[in-house]
Coordinates of C-alpha atoms in Angstrom, one line a residue:
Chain A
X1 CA 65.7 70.0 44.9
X2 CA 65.2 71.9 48.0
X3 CA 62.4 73.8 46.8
X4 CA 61.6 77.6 46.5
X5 CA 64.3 80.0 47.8
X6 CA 64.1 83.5 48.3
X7 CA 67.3 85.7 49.3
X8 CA 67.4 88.2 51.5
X9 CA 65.5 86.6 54.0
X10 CA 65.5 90.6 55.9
X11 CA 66.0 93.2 54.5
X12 CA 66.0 97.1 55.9
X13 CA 66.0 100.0 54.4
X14 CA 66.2 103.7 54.4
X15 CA 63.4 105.5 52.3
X16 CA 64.1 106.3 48.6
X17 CA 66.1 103.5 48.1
X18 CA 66.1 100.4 45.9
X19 CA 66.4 97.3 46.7
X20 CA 66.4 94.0 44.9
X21 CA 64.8 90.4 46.1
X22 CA 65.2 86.8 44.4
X23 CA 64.0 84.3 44.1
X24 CA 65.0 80.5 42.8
X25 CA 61.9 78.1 42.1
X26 CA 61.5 74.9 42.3
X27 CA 63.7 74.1 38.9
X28 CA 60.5 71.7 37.0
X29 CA 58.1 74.4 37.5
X30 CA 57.9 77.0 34.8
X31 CA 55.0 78.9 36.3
X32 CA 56.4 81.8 39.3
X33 CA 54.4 83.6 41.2
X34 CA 55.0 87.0 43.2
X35 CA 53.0 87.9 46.2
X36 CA 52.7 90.5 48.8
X37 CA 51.9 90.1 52.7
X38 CA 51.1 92.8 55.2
X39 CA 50.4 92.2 59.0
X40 CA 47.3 90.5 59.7
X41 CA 46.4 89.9 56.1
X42 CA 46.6 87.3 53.4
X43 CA 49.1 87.0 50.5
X44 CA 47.6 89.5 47.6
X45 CA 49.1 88.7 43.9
X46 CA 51.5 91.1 42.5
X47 CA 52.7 89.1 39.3
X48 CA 53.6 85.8 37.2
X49 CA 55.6 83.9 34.7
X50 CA 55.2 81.8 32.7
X51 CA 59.5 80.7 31.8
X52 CA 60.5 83.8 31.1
X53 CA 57.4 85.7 30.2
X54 CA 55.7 87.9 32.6
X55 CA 51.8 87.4 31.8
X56 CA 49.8 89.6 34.4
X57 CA 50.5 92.5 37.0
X58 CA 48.6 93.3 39.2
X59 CA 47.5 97.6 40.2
X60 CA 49.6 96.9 43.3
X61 CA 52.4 96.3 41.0
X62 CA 53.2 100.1 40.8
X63 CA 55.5 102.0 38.6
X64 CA 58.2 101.9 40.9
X65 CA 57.8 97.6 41.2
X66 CA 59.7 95.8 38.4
X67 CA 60.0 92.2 38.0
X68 CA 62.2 89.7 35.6
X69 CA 62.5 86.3 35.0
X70 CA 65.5 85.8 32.4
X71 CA 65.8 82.6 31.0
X72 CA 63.1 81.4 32.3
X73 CA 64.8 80.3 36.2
X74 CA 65.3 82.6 39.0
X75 CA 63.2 85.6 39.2
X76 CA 63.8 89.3 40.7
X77 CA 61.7 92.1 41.9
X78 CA 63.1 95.1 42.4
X79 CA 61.3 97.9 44.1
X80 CA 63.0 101.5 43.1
X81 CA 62.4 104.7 45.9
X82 CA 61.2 102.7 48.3
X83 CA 57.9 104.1 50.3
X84 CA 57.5 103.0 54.0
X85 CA 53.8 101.5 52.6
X86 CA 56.2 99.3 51.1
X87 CA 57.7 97.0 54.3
X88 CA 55.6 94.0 53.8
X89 CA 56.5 90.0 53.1
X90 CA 57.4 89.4 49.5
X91 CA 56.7 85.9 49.0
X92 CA 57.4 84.3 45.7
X93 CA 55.8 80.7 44.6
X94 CA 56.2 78.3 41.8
X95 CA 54.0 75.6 40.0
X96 CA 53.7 73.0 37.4
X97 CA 51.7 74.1 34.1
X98 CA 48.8 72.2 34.3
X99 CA 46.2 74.6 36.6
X100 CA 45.7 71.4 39.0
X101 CA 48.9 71.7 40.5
X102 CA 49.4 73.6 44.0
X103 CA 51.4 75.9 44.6
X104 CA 55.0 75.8 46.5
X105 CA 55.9 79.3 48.3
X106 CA 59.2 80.5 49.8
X107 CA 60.3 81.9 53.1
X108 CA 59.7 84.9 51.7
X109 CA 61.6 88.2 52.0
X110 CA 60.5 90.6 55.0
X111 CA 61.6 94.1 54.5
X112 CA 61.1 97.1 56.4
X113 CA 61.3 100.8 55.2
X114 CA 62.9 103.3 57.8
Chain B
X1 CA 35.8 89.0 42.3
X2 CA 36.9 86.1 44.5
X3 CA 36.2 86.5 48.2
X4 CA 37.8 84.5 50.7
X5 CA 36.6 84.7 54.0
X6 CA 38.2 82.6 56.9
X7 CA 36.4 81.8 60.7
X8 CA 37.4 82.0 63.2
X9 CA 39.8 85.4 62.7
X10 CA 41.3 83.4 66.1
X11 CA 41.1 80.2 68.1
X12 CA 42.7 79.0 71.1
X13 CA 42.3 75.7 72.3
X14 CA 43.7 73.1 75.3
X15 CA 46.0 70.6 73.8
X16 CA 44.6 67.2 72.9
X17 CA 41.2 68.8 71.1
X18 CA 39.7 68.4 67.6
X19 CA 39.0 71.4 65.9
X20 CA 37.4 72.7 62.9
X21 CA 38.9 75.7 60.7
X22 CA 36.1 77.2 58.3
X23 CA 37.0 78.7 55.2
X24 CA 34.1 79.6 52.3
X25 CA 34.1 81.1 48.9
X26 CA 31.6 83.6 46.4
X27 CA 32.6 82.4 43.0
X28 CA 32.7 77.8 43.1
X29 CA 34.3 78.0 39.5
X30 CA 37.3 77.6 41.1
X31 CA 40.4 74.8 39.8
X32 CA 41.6 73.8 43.6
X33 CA 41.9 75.2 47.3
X34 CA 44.7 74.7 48.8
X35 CA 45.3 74.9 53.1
X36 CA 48.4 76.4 54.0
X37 CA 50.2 77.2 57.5
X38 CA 52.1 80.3 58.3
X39 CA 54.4 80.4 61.1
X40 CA 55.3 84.0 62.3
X41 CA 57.7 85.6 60.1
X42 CA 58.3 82.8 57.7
X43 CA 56.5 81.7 54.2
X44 CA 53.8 79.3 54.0
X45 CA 53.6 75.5 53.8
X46 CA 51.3 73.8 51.7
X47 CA 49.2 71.2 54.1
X48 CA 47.1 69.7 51.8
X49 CA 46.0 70.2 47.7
X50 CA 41.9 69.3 46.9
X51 CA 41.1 69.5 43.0
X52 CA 37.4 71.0 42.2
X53 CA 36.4 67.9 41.7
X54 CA 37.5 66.2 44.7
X55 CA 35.4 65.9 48.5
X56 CA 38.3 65.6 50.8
X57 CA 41.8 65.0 51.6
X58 CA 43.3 63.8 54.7
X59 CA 47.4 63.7 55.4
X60 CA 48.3 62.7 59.2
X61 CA 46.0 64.4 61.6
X62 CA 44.8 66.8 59.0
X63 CA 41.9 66.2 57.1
X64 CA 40.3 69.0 54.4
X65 CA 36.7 68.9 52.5
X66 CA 35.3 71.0 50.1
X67 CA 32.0 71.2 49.2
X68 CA 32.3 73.3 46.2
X69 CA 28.6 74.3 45.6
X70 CA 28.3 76.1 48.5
X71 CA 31.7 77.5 48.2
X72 CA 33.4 75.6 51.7
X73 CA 36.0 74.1 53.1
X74 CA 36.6 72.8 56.2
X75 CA 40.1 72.1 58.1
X76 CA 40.2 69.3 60.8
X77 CA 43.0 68.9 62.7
X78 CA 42.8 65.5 65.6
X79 CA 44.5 65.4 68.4
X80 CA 45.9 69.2 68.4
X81 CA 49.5 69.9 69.9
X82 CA 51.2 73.2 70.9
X83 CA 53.8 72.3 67.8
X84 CA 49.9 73.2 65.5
X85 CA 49.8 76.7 66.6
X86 CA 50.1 78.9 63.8
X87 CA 48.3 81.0 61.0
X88 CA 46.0 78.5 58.7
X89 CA 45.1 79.9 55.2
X90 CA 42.8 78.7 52.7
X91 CA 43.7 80.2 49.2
X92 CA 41.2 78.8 46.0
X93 CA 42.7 78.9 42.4
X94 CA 40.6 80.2 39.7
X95 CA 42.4 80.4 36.7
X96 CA 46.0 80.4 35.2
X97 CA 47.6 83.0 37.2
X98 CA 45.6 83.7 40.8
X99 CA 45.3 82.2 43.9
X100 CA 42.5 84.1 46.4
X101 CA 44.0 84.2 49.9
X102 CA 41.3 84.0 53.1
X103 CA 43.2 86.2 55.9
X104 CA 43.8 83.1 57.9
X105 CA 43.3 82.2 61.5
X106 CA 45.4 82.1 63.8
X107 CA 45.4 78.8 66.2
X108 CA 46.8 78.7 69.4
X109 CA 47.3 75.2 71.3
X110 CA 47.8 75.4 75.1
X111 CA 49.8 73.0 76.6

């Protein structure tokens, strides 16, 4: 287990396009976690899982923001007509059940919107 | 809604000090707070876990309390080096599905 991994590590692109980010988690934890990062700020919750379940969104998780989680392993957030408001770190997380466990986050995916 | 608030925004200090990162909280119903390091461009790494009903934890040089009545938490690092320069966060969990983020501080250790 070499914890949580999330591909691309970079990604650019041009305005008005999609673009799709993964993410593997650590492969006991059946909680996953999706998270945004801006400059100079901290993480701020976008969604969750629970195995294959999404349970919560949050109102930064526009219409244009879609998450899945089949089978309950790897996730993937796809972000359709990309917006330049929209370069940011996507950094994706995974836990155990129980609510005392921590948290275990990924490099995370940087993209930027030209 | 939880409010996270981290000081120093920023910190520089000569290598070989101990220093003290602040982190406090509004709402102490919380499950854990967890103390994480950013490096630039990359994820974070968890540094050390305290449950609500635990006063401190202490892994190397790092040593975290929480004092969750009066919604704090404190990071101590001993001994800094240059290699400790990086963003700290403190995040608190609250329920199934959150984790509050502080906006960190960013620690510089001068050689």
């Amino acid at each position: 287990d070499t914890g949580v991994s999330q591909d691309p590590r970079h990604k650019i692109t041009k305005r008005g396009q999609n673009v799709t980010f993964r993410c593997d988690p650590i492969s006991e934890h059946n909680r996953l976690y999706w998270y945004r990062q801006t400059l100079g700020q901290g993480p701020e919750f976008l969604t969750y899982f629970q195995n294959e379940a999404q349970l919560e969104k949050s109102r930064l998780l526009s219409d244009r923001f879609s998450a899945e989680r089949p089978k309950g392993s790897f996730s993937t957030l796809e972000i359709q007509r990309t917006e330049q408001g929209d370069s940011a770190m996507y950094l994706c997380a995974s836990s155990q059940r129980n609510f005392n466990y921590g948290y275990t986050f990924g490099s995370g995916t940087r993209l930027t919107v030209v | 809604k939880q409010e996270v608030t981290q000081i120093p925004a920023a910190l520089s200090v000569p290598e070989g000090e101990n220093l003290v990162l602040n982190c406090s909280f509004t709402d102490s119903a919380i499950y854990n707070l967890q103390w994480f390091r950013q490096d630039p461009g990359k994820g974070l790494t968890s540094l050390l876990l305290i449950q609500s009903s635990q006063r401190e934890q202490t892994s190397g040089r790092l040593n975290a309390s929480l004092d969750k009545s009066s919604g704090r938490s404190t990071l101590y690092i001993a001994a800094s080096q240059p290699g400790d320069s990086a963003t700290y966060l403190c995040a608190v969990k609250t329920g199934a599905n959150n984790l509050f983020f502080g906006t960190g501080t960013r620690l510089t250790v001068i050689p």
